[in-house]
Amino acid sequence: MFIEDTLKKKAEMYFNFDHKHMGHALGIEFQHVSVDKIVATMPVNENSVQPFGVLHGGASVALAETLCSVGGWFLLEEVSKTVVGVEINANHIRSVKMGGEVTGTAKPVHAGKRIQVWECEIRDERDKLVCSSRCTLAVVKR
């Protein structure tokens, strides 16, 4: 995994939380952490498919919001602040069958003091677009 030097201390804190969270349940694995891009993979398995054996749209949204929120948090300089999602949309473009894997890439569009806007693309193993999402985050006190 690549972690930008300026974010290594914060990454150590994030990746060593004592508790489990949705990212663990979905098998999200980070590949790249930098101020301008967050990349992670997620398996398409029994935890992330809908009853017909294809990637659940909610799992795609959970991946997108995870990447955007984590990316937004990494941009914060003040330890007394965090980010929370206030709006997310997703366009589901193509399905992915159970047994596959998707990769999400989130990038900041706007990183203000009170509001951040991020975009996330989720692609399959053939680099085909699966989901396009946009997430608005509020910067709040912890």
PDB file of N, CA and C in Angstrom, residues 53-102:
ATOM      1  N   GLY A  53     -26.967 -12.363  -6.908  1.00  0.00           N
ATOM      2  CA  GLY A  53     -25.561 -12.700  -7.086  1.00  0.00           C
ATOM      3  C   GLY A  53     -24.712 -11.653  -7.775  1.00  0.00           C
ATOM      4  N   VAL A  54     -25.205 -10.418  -7.836  1.00  0.00           N
ATOM      5  CA  VAL A  54     -24.390  -9.337  -8.394  1.00  0.00           C
ATOM      6  C   VAL A  54     -24.196  -8.259  -7.325  1.00  0.00           C
ATOM      7  N   LEU A  55     -23.176  -7.443  -7.531  1.00  0.00           N
ATOM      8  CA  LEU A  55     -22.828  -6.393  -6.583  1.00  0.00           C
ATOM      9  C   LEU A  55     -24.047  -5.549  -6.219  1.00  0.00           C
ATOM     10  N   HIS A  56     -24.292  -5.409  -4.937  1.00  0.00           N
ATOM     11  CA  HIS A  56     -25.408  -4.612  -4.417  1.00  0.00           C
ATOM     12  C   HIS A  56     -25.061  -3.136  -4.560  1.00  0.00           C
ATOM     13  N   GLY A  57     -26.006  -2.342  -5.041  1.00  0.00           N
ATOM     14  CA  GLY A  57     -25.777  -0.908  -5.183  1.00  0.00           C
ATOM     15  C   GLY A  57     -25.413  -0.251  -3.865  1.00  0.00           C
ATOM     16  N   GLY A  58     -25.991  -0.749  -2.775  1.00  0.00           N
ATOM     17  CA  GLY A  58     -25.670  -0.205  -1.452  1.00  0.00           C
ATOM     18  C   GLY A  58     -24.227  -0.462  -1.062  1.00  0.00           C
ATOM     19  N   ALA A  59     -23.679  -1.592  -1.491  1.00  0.00           N
ATOM     20  CA  ALA A  59     -22.267  -1.886  -1.208  1.00  0.00           C
ATOM     21  C   ALA A  59     -21.373  -0.936  -1.994  1.00  0.00           C
ATOM     22  N   SER A  60     -21.761  -0.632  -3.231  1.00  0.00           N
ATOM     23  CA  SER A  60     -21.002   0.343  -4.018  1.00  0.00           C
ATOM     24  C   SER A  60     -21.029   1.709  -3.336  1.00  0.00           C
ATOM     25  N   VAL A  61     -22.197   2.108  -2.843  1.00  0.00           N
ATOM     26  CA  VAL A  61     -22.322   3.395  -2.160  1.00  0.00           C
ATOM     27  C   VAL A  61     -21.507   3.387  -0.870  1.00  0.00           C
ATOM     28  N   ALA A  62     -21.524   2.268  -0.148  1.00  0.00           N
ATOM     29  CA  ALA A  62     -20.725   2.175   1.080  1.00  0.00           C
ATOM     30  C   ALA A  62     -19.236   2.300   0.774  1.00  0.00           C
ATOM     31  N   LEU A  63     -18.773   1.673  -0.307  1.00  0.00           N
ATOM     32  CA  LEU A  63     -17.372   1.815  -0.709  1.00  0.00           C
ATOM     33  C   LEU A  63     -17.067   3.263  -1.054  1.00  0.00           C
ATOM     34  N   ALA A  64     -17.931   3.881  -1.857  1.00  0.00           N
ATOM     35  CA  ALA A  64     -17.704   5.271  -2.266  1.00  0.00           C
ATOM     36  C   ALA A  64     -17.670   6.205  -1.063  1.00  0.00           C
ATOM     37  N   GLU A  65     -18.651   6.073  -0.162  1.00  0.00           N
ATOM     38  CA  GLU A  65     -18.671   6.984   0.993  1.00  0.00           C
ATOM     39  C   GLU A  65     -17.496   6.724   1.926  1.00  0.00           C
ATOM     40  N   THR A  66     -17.086   5.478   2.055  1.00  0.00           N
ATOM     41  CA  THR A  66     -15.904   5.175   2.869  1.00  0.00           C
ATOM     42  C   THR A  66     -14.684   5.880   2.309  1.00  0.00           C
ATOM     43  N   LEU A  67     -14.454   5.750   1.000  1.00  0.00           N
ATOM     44  CA  LEU A  67     -13.270   6.365   0.398  1.00  0.00           C
ATOM     45  C   LEU A  67     -13.318   7.885   0.490  1.00  0.00           C
ATOM     46  N   CYS A  68     -14.475   8.469   0.210  1.00  0.00           N
ATOM     47  CA  CYS A  68     -14.600   9.923   0.264  1.00  0.00           C
ATOM     48  C   CYS A  68     -14.427  10.439   1.680  1.00  0.00           C
ATOM     49  N   SER A  69     -15.050   9.773   2.647  1.00  0.00           N
ATOM     50  CA  SER A  69     -14.962  10.212   4.039  1.00  0.00           C
ATOM     51  C   SER A  69     -13.552  10.057   4.600  1.00  0.00           C
ATOM     52  N   VAL A  70     -12.930   8.933   4.315  1.00  0.00           N
ATOM     53  CA  VAL A  70     -11.556   8.734   4.784  1.00  0.00           C
ATOM     54  C   VAL A  70     -10.636   9.754   4.116  1.00  0.00           C
ATOM     55  N   GLY A  71     -10.824   9.959   2.821  1.00  0.00           N
ATOM     56  CA  GLY A  71     -10.022  10.966   2.122  1.00  0.00           C
ATOM     57  C   GLY A  71     -10.223  12.354   2.700  1.00  0.00           C
ATOM     58  N   GLY A  72     -11.476  12.697   2.987  1.00  0.00           N
ATOM     59  CA  GLY A  72     -11.768  13.995   3.577  1.00  0.00           C
ATOM     60  C   GLY A  72     -11.127  14.159   4.936  1.00  0.00           C
ATOM     61  N   TRP A  73     -11.165  13.106   5.740  1.00  0.00           N
ATOM     62  CA  TRP A  73     -10.542  13.142   7.069  1.00  0.00           C
ATOM     63  C   TRP A  73      -9.025  13.320   6.966  1.00  0.00           C
ATOM     64  N   PHE A  74      -8.408  12.661   5.998  1.00  0.00           N
ATOM     65  CA  PHE A  74      -6.968  12.810   5.819  1.00  0.00           C
ATOM     66  C   PHE A  74      -6.568  14.238   5.451  1.00  0.00           C
ATOM     67  N   LEU A  75      -7.481  14.985   4.833  1.00  0.00           N
ATOM     68  CA  LEU A  75      -7.174  16.366   4.460  1.00  0.00           C
ATOM     69  C   LEU A  75      -7.225  17.331   5.641  1.00  0.00           C
ATOM     70  N   LEU A  76      -7.879  16.941   6.722  1.00  0.00           N
ATOM     71  CA  LEU A  76      -8.025  17.839   7.860  1.00  0.00           C
ATOM     72  C   LEU A  76      -6.719  17.981   8.632  1.00  0.00           C
ATOM     73  N   GLU A  77      -6.390  19.213   8.967  1.00  0.00           N
ATOM     74  CA  GLU A  77      -5.182  19.472   9.758  1.00  0.00           C
ATOM     75  C   GLU A  77      -5.488  19.505  11.247  1.00  0.00           C
ATOM     76  N   GLU A  78      -6.697  19.907  11.609  1.00  0.00           N
ATOM     77  CA  GLU A  78      -7.082  20.013  13.015  1.00  0.00           C
ATOM     78  C   GLU A  78      -7.563  18.664  13.531  1.00  0.00           C
ATOM     79  N   VAL A  79      -6.937  18.167  14.604  1.00  0.00           N
ATOM     80  CA  VAL A  79      -7.325  16.873  15.163  1.00  0.00           C
ATOM     81  C   VAL A  79      -8.668  16.934  15.876  1.00  0.00           C
ATOM     82  N   SER A  80      -9.142  18.132  16.176  1.00  0.00           N
ATOM     83  CA  SER A  80     -10.426  18.285  16.856  1.00  0.00           C
ATOM     84  C   SER A  80     -11.609  18.221  15.892  1.00  0.00           C
ATOM     85  N   LYS A  81     -11.335  18.025  14.601  1.00  0.00           N
ATOM     86  CA  LYS A  81     -12.401  17.996  13.595  1.00  0.00           C
ATOM     87  C   LYS A  81     -12.445  16.645  12.890  1.00  0.00           C
ATOM     88  N   THR A  82     -13.591  16.379  12.277  1.00  0.00           N
ATOM     89  CA  THR A  82     -13.777  15.187  11.454  1.00  0.00           C
ATOM     90  C   THR A  82     -14.727  15.558  10.321  1.00  0.00           C
ATOM     91  N   VAL A  83     -15.018  14.618   9.459  1.00  0.00           N
ATOM     92  CA  VAL A  83     -15.982  14.853   8.382  1.00  0.00           C
ATOM     93  C   VAL A  83     -17.108  13.839   8.499  1.00  0.00           C
ATOM     94  N   VAL A  84     -18.293  14.277   8.060  1.00  0.00           N
ATOM     95  CA  VAL A  84     -19.458  13.382   8.015  1.00  0.00           C
ATOM     96  C   VAL A  84     -20.148  13.591   6.678  1.00  0.00           C
ATOM     97  N   GLY A  85     -20.669  12.515   6.136  1.00  0.00           N
ATOM     98  CA  GLY A  85     -21.392  12.608   4.874  1.00  0.00           C
ATOM     99  C   GLY A  85     -22.731  13.298   5.065  1.00  0.00           C
ATOM    100  N   VAL A  86     -23.050  14.244   4.174  1.00  0.00           N
ATOM    101  CA  VAL A  86     -24.356  14.899   4.220  1.00  0.00           C
ATOM    102  C   VAL A  86     -25.178  14.601   2.970  1.00  0.00           C
ATOM    103  N   GLU A  87     -24.520  14.138   1.914  1.00  0.00           N
ATOM    104  CA  GLU A  87     -25.241  13.780   0.689  1.00  0.00           C
ATOM    105  C   GLU A  87     -24.333  12.905  -0.149  1.00  0.00           C
ATOM    106  N   ILE A  88     -24.935  11.894  -0.755  1.00  0.00           N
ATOM    107  CA  ILE A  88     -24.193  11.063  -1.699  1.00  0.00           C
ATOM    108  C   ILE A  88     -25.158  10.637  -2.801  1.00  0.00           C
ATOM    109  N   ASN A  89     -24.669  10.608  -4.022  1.00  0.00           N
ATOM    110  CA  ASN A  89     -25.466  10.056  -5.112  1.00  0.00           C
ATOM    111  C   ASN A  89     -24.607   9.038  -5.838  1.00  0.00           C
ATOM    112  N   ALA A  90     -25.264   8.153  -6.533  1.00  0.00           N
ATOM    113  CA  ALA A  90     -24.536   7.109  -7.247  1.00  0.00           C
ATOM    114  C   ALA A  90     -25.301   6.723  -8.502  1.00  0.00           C
ATOM    115  N   ASN A  91     -24.571   6.612  -9.580  1.00  0.00           N
ATOM    116  CA  ASN A  91     -25.109   6.082 -10.821  1.00  0.00           C
ATOM    117  C   ASN A  91     -24.492   4.706 -11.024  1.00  0.00           C
ATOM    118  N   HIS A  92     -25.341   3.688 -11.026  1.00  0.00           N
ATOM    119  CA  HIS A  92     -24.875   2.314 -11.194  1.00  0.00           C
ATOM    120  C   HIS A  92     -24.896   1.998 -12.693  1.00  0.00           C
ATOM    121  N   ILE A  93     -23.720   1.777 -13.238  1.00  0.00           N
ATOM    122  CA  ILE A  93     -23.539   1.666 -14.683  1.00  0.00           C
ATOM    123  C   ILE A  93     -23.570   0.215 -15.167  1.00  0.00           C
ATOM    124  N   ARG A  94     -22.878  -0.662 -14.444  1.00  0.00           N
ATOM    125  CA  ARG A  94     -22.802  -2.065 -14.884  1.00  0.00           C
ATOM    126  C   ARG A  94     -22.711  -2.967 -13.672  1.00  0.00           C
ATOM    127  N   SER A  95     -23.123  -4.204 -13.853  1.00  0.00           N
ATOM    128  CA  SER A  95     -23.110  -5.162 -12.744  1.00  0.00           C
ATOM    129  C   SER A  95     -21.775  -5.901 -12.694  1.00  0.00           C
ATOM    130  N   VAL A  96     -21.511  -6.452 -11.519  1.00  0.00           N
ATOM    131  CA  VAL A  96     -20.333  -7.296 -11.308  1.00  0.00           C
ATOM    132  C   VAL A  96     -20.819  -8.544 -10.583  1.00  0.00           C
ATOM    133  N   LYS A  97     -20.475  -9.708 -11.128  1.00  0.00           N
ATOM    134  CA  LYS A  97     -20.926 -10.973 -10.547  1.00  0.00           C
ATOM    135  C   LYS A  97     -20.113 -11.349  -9.314  1.00  0.00           C
ATOM    136  N   MET A  98     -20.739 -12.156  -8.468  1.00  0.00           N
ATOM    137  CA  MET A  98     -20.052 -12.674  -7.289  1.00  0.00           C
ATOM    138  C   MET A  98     -18.761 -13.368  -7.722  1.00  0.00           C
ATOM    139  N   GLY A  99     -17.717 -13.154  -6.953  1.00  0.00           N
ATOM    140  CA  GLY A  99     -16.404 -13.709  -7.276  1.00  0.00           C
ATOM    141  C   GLY A  99     -15.481 -12.670  -7.880  1.00  0.00           C
ATOM    142  N   GLY A 100     -16.036 -11.533  -8.265  1.00  0.00           N
ATOM    143  CA  GLY A 100     -15.208 -10.464  -8.829  1.00  0.00           C
ATOM    144  C   GLY A 100     -14.648  -9.553  -7.758  1.00  0.00           C
ATOM    145  N   GLU A 101     -14.076  -8.476  -8.207  1.00  0.00           N
ATOM    146  CA  GLU A 101     -13.512  -7.468  -7.307  1.00  0.00           C
ATOM    147  C   GLU A 101     -13.673  -6.114  -7.981  1.00  0.00           C
ATOM    148  N   VAL A 102     -13.933  -5.098  -7.177  1.00  0.00           N
ATOM    149  CA  VAL A 102     -14.028  -3.741  -7.700  1.00  0.00           C
ATOM    150  C   VAL A 102     -12.977  -2.869  -7.026  1.00  0.00           C
TER     151      VAL A 102
END
